[in-house]
Short mmCIF file of C-alpha atoms in Angstrom, two decimals:
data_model
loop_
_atom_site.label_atom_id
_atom_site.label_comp_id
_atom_site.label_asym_id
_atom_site.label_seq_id
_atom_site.Cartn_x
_atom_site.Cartn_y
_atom_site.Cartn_z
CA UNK A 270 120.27 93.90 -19.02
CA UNK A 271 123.63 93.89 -17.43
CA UNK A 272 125.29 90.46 -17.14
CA UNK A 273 128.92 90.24 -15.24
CA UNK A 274 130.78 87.14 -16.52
CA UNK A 275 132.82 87.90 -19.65
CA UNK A 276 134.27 84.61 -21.73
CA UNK A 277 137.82 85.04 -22.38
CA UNK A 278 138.87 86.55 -25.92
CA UNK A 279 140.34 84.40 -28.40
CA UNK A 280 143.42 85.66 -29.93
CA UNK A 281 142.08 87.72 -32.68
CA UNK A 282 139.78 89.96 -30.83
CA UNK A 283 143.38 91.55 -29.38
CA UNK A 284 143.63 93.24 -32.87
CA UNK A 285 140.69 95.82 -32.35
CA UNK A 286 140.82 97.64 -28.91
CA UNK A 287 137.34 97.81 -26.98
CA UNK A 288 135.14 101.25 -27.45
CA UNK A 289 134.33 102.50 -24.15
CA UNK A 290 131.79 104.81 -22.10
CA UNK A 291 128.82 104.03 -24.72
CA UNK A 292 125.72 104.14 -23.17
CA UNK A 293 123.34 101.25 -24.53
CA UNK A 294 120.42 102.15 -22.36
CA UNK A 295 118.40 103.39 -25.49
CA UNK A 296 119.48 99.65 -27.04
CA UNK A 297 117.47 96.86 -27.46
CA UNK A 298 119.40 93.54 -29.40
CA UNK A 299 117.04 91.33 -31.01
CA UNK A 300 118.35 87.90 -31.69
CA UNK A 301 116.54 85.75 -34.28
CA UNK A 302 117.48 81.78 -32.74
CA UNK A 303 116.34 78.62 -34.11
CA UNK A 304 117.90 75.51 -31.79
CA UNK A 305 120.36 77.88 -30.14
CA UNK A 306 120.21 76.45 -26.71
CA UNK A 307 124.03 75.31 -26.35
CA UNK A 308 125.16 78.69 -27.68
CA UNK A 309 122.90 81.35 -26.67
CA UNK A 310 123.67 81.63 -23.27
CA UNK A 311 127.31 82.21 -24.01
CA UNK A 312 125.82 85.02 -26.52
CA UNK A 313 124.13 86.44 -22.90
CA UNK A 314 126.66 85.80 -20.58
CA UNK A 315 129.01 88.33 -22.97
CA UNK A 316 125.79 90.88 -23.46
CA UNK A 317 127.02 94.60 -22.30
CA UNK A 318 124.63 96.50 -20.48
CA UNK A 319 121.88 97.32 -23.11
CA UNK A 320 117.92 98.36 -23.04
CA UNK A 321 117.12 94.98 -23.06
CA UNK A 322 117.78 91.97 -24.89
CA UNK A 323 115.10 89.75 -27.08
CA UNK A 324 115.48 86.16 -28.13
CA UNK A 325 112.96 85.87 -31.14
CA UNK A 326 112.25 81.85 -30.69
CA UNK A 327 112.54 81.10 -34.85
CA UNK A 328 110.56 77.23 -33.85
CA UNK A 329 112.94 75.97 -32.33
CA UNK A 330 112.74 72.36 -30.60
CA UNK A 331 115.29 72.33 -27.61
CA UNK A 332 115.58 74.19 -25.02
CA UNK A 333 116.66 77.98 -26.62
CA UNK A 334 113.39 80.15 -25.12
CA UNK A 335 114.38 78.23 -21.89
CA UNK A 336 118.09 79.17 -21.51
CA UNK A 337 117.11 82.88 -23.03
CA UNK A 338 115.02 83.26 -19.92
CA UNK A 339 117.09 81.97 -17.44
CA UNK A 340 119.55 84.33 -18.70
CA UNK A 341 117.22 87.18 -18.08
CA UNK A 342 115.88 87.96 -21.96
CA UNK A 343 112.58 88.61 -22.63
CA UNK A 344 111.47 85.72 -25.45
CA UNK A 345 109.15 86.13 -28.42
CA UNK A 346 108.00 83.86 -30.85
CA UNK A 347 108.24 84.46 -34.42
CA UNK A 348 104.79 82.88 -35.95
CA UNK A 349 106.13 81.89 -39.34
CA UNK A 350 109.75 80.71 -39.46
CA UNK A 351 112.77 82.57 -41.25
CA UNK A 352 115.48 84.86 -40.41
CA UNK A 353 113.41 87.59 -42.01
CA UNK A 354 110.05 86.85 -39.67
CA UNK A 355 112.22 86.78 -36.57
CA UNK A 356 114.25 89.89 -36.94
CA UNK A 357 110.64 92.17 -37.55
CA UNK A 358 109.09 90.07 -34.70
CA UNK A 359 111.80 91.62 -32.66
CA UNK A 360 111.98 95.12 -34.28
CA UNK A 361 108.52 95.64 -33.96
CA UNK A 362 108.89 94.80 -30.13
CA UNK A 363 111.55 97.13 -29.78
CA UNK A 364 109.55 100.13 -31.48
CA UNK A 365 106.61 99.33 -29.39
CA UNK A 366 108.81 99.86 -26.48
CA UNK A 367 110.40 103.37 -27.22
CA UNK A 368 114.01 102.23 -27.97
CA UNK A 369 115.93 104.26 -29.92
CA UNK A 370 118.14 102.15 -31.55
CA UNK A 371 117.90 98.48 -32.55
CA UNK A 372 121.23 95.60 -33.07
CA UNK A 373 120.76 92.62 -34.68
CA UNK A 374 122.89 89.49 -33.31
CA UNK A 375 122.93 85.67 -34.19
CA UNK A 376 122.71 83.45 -31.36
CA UNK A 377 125.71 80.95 -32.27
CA UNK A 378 128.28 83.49 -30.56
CA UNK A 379 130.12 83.81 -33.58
CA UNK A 380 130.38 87.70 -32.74
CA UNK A 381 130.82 89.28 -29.45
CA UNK A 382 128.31 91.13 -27.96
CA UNK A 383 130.69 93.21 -26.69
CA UNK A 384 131.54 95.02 -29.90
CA UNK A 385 128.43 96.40 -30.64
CA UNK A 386 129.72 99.46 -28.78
CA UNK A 387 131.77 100.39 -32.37
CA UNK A 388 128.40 99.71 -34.14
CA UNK A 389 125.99 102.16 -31.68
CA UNK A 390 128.31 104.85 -31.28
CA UNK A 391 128.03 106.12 -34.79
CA UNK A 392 124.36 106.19 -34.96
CA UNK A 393 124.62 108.34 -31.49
CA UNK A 394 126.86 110.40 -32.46
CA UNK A 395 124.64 111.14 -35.09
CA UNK A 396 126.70 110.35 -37.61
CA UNK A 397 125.12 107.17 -39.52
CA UNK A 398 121.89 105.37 -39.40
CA UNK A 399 122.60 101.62 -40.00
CA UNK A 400 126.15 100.62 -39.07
CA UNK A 401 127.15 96.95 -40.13
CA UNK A 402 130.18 94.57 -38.44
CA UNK A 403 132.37 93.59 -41.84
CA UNK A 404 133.75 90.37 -41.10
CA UNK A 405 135.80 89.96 -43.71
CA UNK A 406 138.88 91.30 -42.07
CA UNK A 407 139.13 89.87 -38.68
CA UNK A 408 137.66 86.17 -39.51
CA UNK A 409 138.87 83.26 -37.41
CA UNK A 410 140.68 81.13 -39.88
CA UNK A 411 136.78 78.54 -40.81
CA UNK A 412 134.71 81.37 -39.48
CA UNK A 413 133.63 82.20 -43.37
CA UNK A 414 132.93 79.06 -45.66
CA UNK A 415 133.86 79.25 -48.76
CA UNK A 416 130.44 79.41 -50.33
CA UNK A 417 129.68 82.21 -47.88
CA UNK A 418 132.80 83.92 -49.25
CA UNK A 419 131.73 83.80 -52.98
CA UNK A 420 127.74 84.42 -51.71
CA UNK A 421 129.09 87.74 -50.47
CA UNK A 422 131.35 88.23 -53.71
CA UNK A 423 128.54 87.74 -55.56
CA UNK A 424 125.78 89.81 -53.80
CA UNK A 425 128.15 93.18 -53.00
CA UNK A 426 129.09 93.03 -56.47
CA UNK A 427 125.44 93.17 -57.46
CA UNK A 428 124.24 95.70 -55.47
CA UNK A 429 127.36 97.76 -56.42
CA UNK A 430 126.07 97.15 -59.95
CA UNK A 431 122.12 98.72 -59.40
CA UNK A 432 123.64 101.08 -57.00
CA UNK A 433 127.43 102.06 -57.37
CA UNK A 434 127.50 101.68 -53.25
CA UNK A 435 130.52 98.79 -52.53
CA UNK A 436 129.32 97.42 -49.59
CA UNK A 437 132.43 94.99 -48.03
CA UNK A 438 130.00 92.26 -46.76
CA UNK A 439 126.58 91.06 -45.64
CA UNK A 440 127.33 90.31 -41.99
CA UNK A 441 124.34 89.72 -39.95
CA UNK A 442 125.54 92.12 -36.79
CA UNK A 443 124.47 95.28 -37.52
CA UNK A 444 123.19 97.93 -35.87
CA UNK A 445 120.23 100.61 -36.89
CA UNK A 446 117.91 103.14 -35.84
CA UNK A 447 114.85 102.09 -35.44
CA UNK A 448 112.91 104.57 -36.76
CA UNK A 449 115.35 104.21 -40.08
CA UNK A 450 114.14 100.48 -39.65
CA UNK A 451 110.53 101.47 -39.95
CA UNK A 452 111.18 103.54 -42.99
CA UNK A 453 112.13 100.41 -44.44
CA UNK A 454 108.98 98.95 -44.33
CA UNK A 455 111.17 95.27 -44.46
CA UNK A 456 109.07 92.53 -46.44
CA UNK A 457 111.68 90.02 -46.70
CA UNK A 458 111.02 86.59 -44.69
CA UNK A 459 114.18 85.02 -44.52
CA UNK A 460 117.81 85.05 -45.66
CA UNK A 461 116.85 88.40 -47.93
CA UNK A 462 116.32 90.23 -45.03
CA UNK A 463 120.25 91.66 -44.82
CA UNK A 464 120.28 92.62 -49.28
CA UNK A 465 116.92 93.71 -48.53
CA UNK A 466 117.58 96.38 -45.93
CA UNK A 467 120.97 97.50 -47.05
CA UNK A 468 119.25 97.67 -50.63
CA UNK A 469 116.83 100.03 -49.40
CA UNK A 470 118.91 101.99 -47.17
CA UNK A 471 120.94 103.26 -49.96
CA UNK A 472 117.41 103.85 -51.28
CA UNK A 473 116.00 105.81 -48.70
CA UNK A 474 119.45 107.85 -48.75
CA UNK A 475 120.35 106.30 -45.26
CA UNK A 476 124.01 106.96 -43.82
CA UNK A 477 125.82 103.87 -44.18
CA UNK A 478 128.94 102.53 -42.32
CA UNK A 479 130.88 99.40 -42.08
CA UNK A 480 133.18 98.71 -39.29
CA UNK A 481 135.31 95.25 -38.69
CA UNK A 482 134.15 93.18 -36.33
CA UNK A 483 135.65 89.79 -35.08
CA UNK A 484 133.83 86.45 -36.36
CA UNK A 485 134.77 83.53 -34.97
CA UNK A 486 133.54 79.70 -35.52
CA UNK A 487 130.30 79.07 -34.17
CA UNK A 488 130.21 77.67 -30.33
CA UNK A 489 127.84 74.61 -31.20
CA UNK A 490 125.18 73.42 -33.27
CA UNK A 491 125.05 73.58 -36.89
CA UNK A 492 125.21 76.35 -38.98
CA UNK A 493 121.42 77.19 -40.79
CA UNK A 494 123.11 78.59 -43.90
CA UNK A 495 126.84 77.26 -44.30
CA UNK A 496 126.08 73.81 -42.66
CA UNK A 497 125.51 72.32 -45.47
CA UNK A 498 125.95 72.69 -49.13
CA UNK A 499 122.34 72.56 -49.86
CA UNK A 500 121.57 74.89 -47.61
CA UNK A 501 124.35 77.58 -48.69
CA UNK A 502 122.83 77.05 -52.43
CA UNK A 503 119.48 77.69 -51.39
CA UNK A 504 120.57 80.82 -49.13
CA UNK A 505 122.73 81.62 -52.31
CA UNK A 506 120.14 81.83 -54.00
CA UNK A 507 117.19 83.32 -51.96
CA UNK A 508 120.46 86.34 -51.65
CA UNK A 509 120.44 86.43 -55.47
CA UNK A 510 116.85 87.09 -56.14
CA UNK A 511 116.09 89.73 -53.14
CA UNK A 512 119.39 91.62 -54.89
CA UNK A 513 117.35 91.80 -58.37
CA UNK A 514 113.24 91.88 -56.25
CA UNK A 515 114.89 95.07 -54.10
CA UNK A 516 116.76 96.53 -56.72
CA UNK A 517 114.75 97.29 -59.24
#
């Protein structure tokens, strides 16, 4: 789906200069949105010229499967909420359809689409099969909470425990191929999903690669993990027990 009008970038996407000439034909981006509607069609408006583009409608109860059609994306409807049930909703699409490689993107245009060029062109050049964006060095000064910041600590440190991988974060934009997905065989139904697959992809002997990517303060709406305090404990801790269920 190729969209022409490109938001300006803010000041800290100078830093990493753009990867050109990727072809994201064999590309479909699934993003899992729940009450997305004032952000996700900035998220589209930015979208490079992929396979297509799937808006997994998490229950939401505005207008977010509305704007995501308008914008051209195909909508699906996850039938049990969480992060988890949205991104296999969208995977599975994606398989269905023959594409080759699947990204995972959040709807709140925290990232920009237009970076998922650095996270494709490993996996066709053959030379990974799950590529993640690491935030941690190119954050917009509020991007990261704090409790996200010590939730990451916390679960890379763990995982580098059971595995001896050090894995720099547990950004949601990530790229991966989808048969590598399938391999998987994902259970997770909510904010496991990311320790879950990178868990298991050190398991299944998957190549692995982080690469920075910009993350920037959310366009609107409320943030479903760092938005509150309750919410980033009960993430927190969802995060925790997926690193000991998957690691065992």
């Amino acid at each position: 789906m190729a969209v022409d009008v490109r938001p300006p970038l803010c000041p800290v996407q100078a830093e990493l200069p753009p990867v050109v000439n990727t072809d994201l034909t064999d590309v479909a981006v699934v993003i899992p949105a729940l009450n997305e509607e004032e952000s996700l069609p900035m998220v589209l408006a930015a979208m490079p010229a992929v396979g297509t583009v799937f808006v997994v409608d998490n229950g939401s109860d505005d207008g977010t499967a509305r704007v995501a059609e308008g914008a051209g994306a195909t909508v699906l409807s996850a039938p049990n909420r969480g992060y988890g049930n949205a991104c296999k909703v969208g995977i599975r699409e994606a398989a269905s359809r023959g594409f080759g490689v699947v990204v995972i993107l959040d709807g709140d245009h925290s990232f920009d689409p237009r970076e998922m060029n650095r996270l494709v062109q490993p996996i066709l050049d053959d030379k990974a099969d799950l590529v993640m964006g690491d935030r941690t060095k190119l954050a917009e000064p509020g991007a990261l909470q704090p409790q996200q910041r010590v939730g990451n600590w916390i679960a890379t440190r763990l995982i580098f425990a059971i595995s001896g991988h050090r894995y720099a974060d547990m950004g949601p934009f990530r790229a991966i191929r989808t048969s590598s997905v399938l391999s998987l065989q994902m259970e997770d139904p909510n904010f496991g999903w990311n320790v879950e697959m990178q868990l298991k992809a050190l398991k299944h002997g998957l190549r692995v690669q982080e690469v920075p990517v910009n993350c920037t303060n959310r366009a609107a709406g409320t943030s479903k993990i760092s938005g509150s305090l309750r919410a980033s404990v009960h993430c927190g801790v969802r995060m925790m027990a997926a690193t000991w269920r998957y690691g065992r």
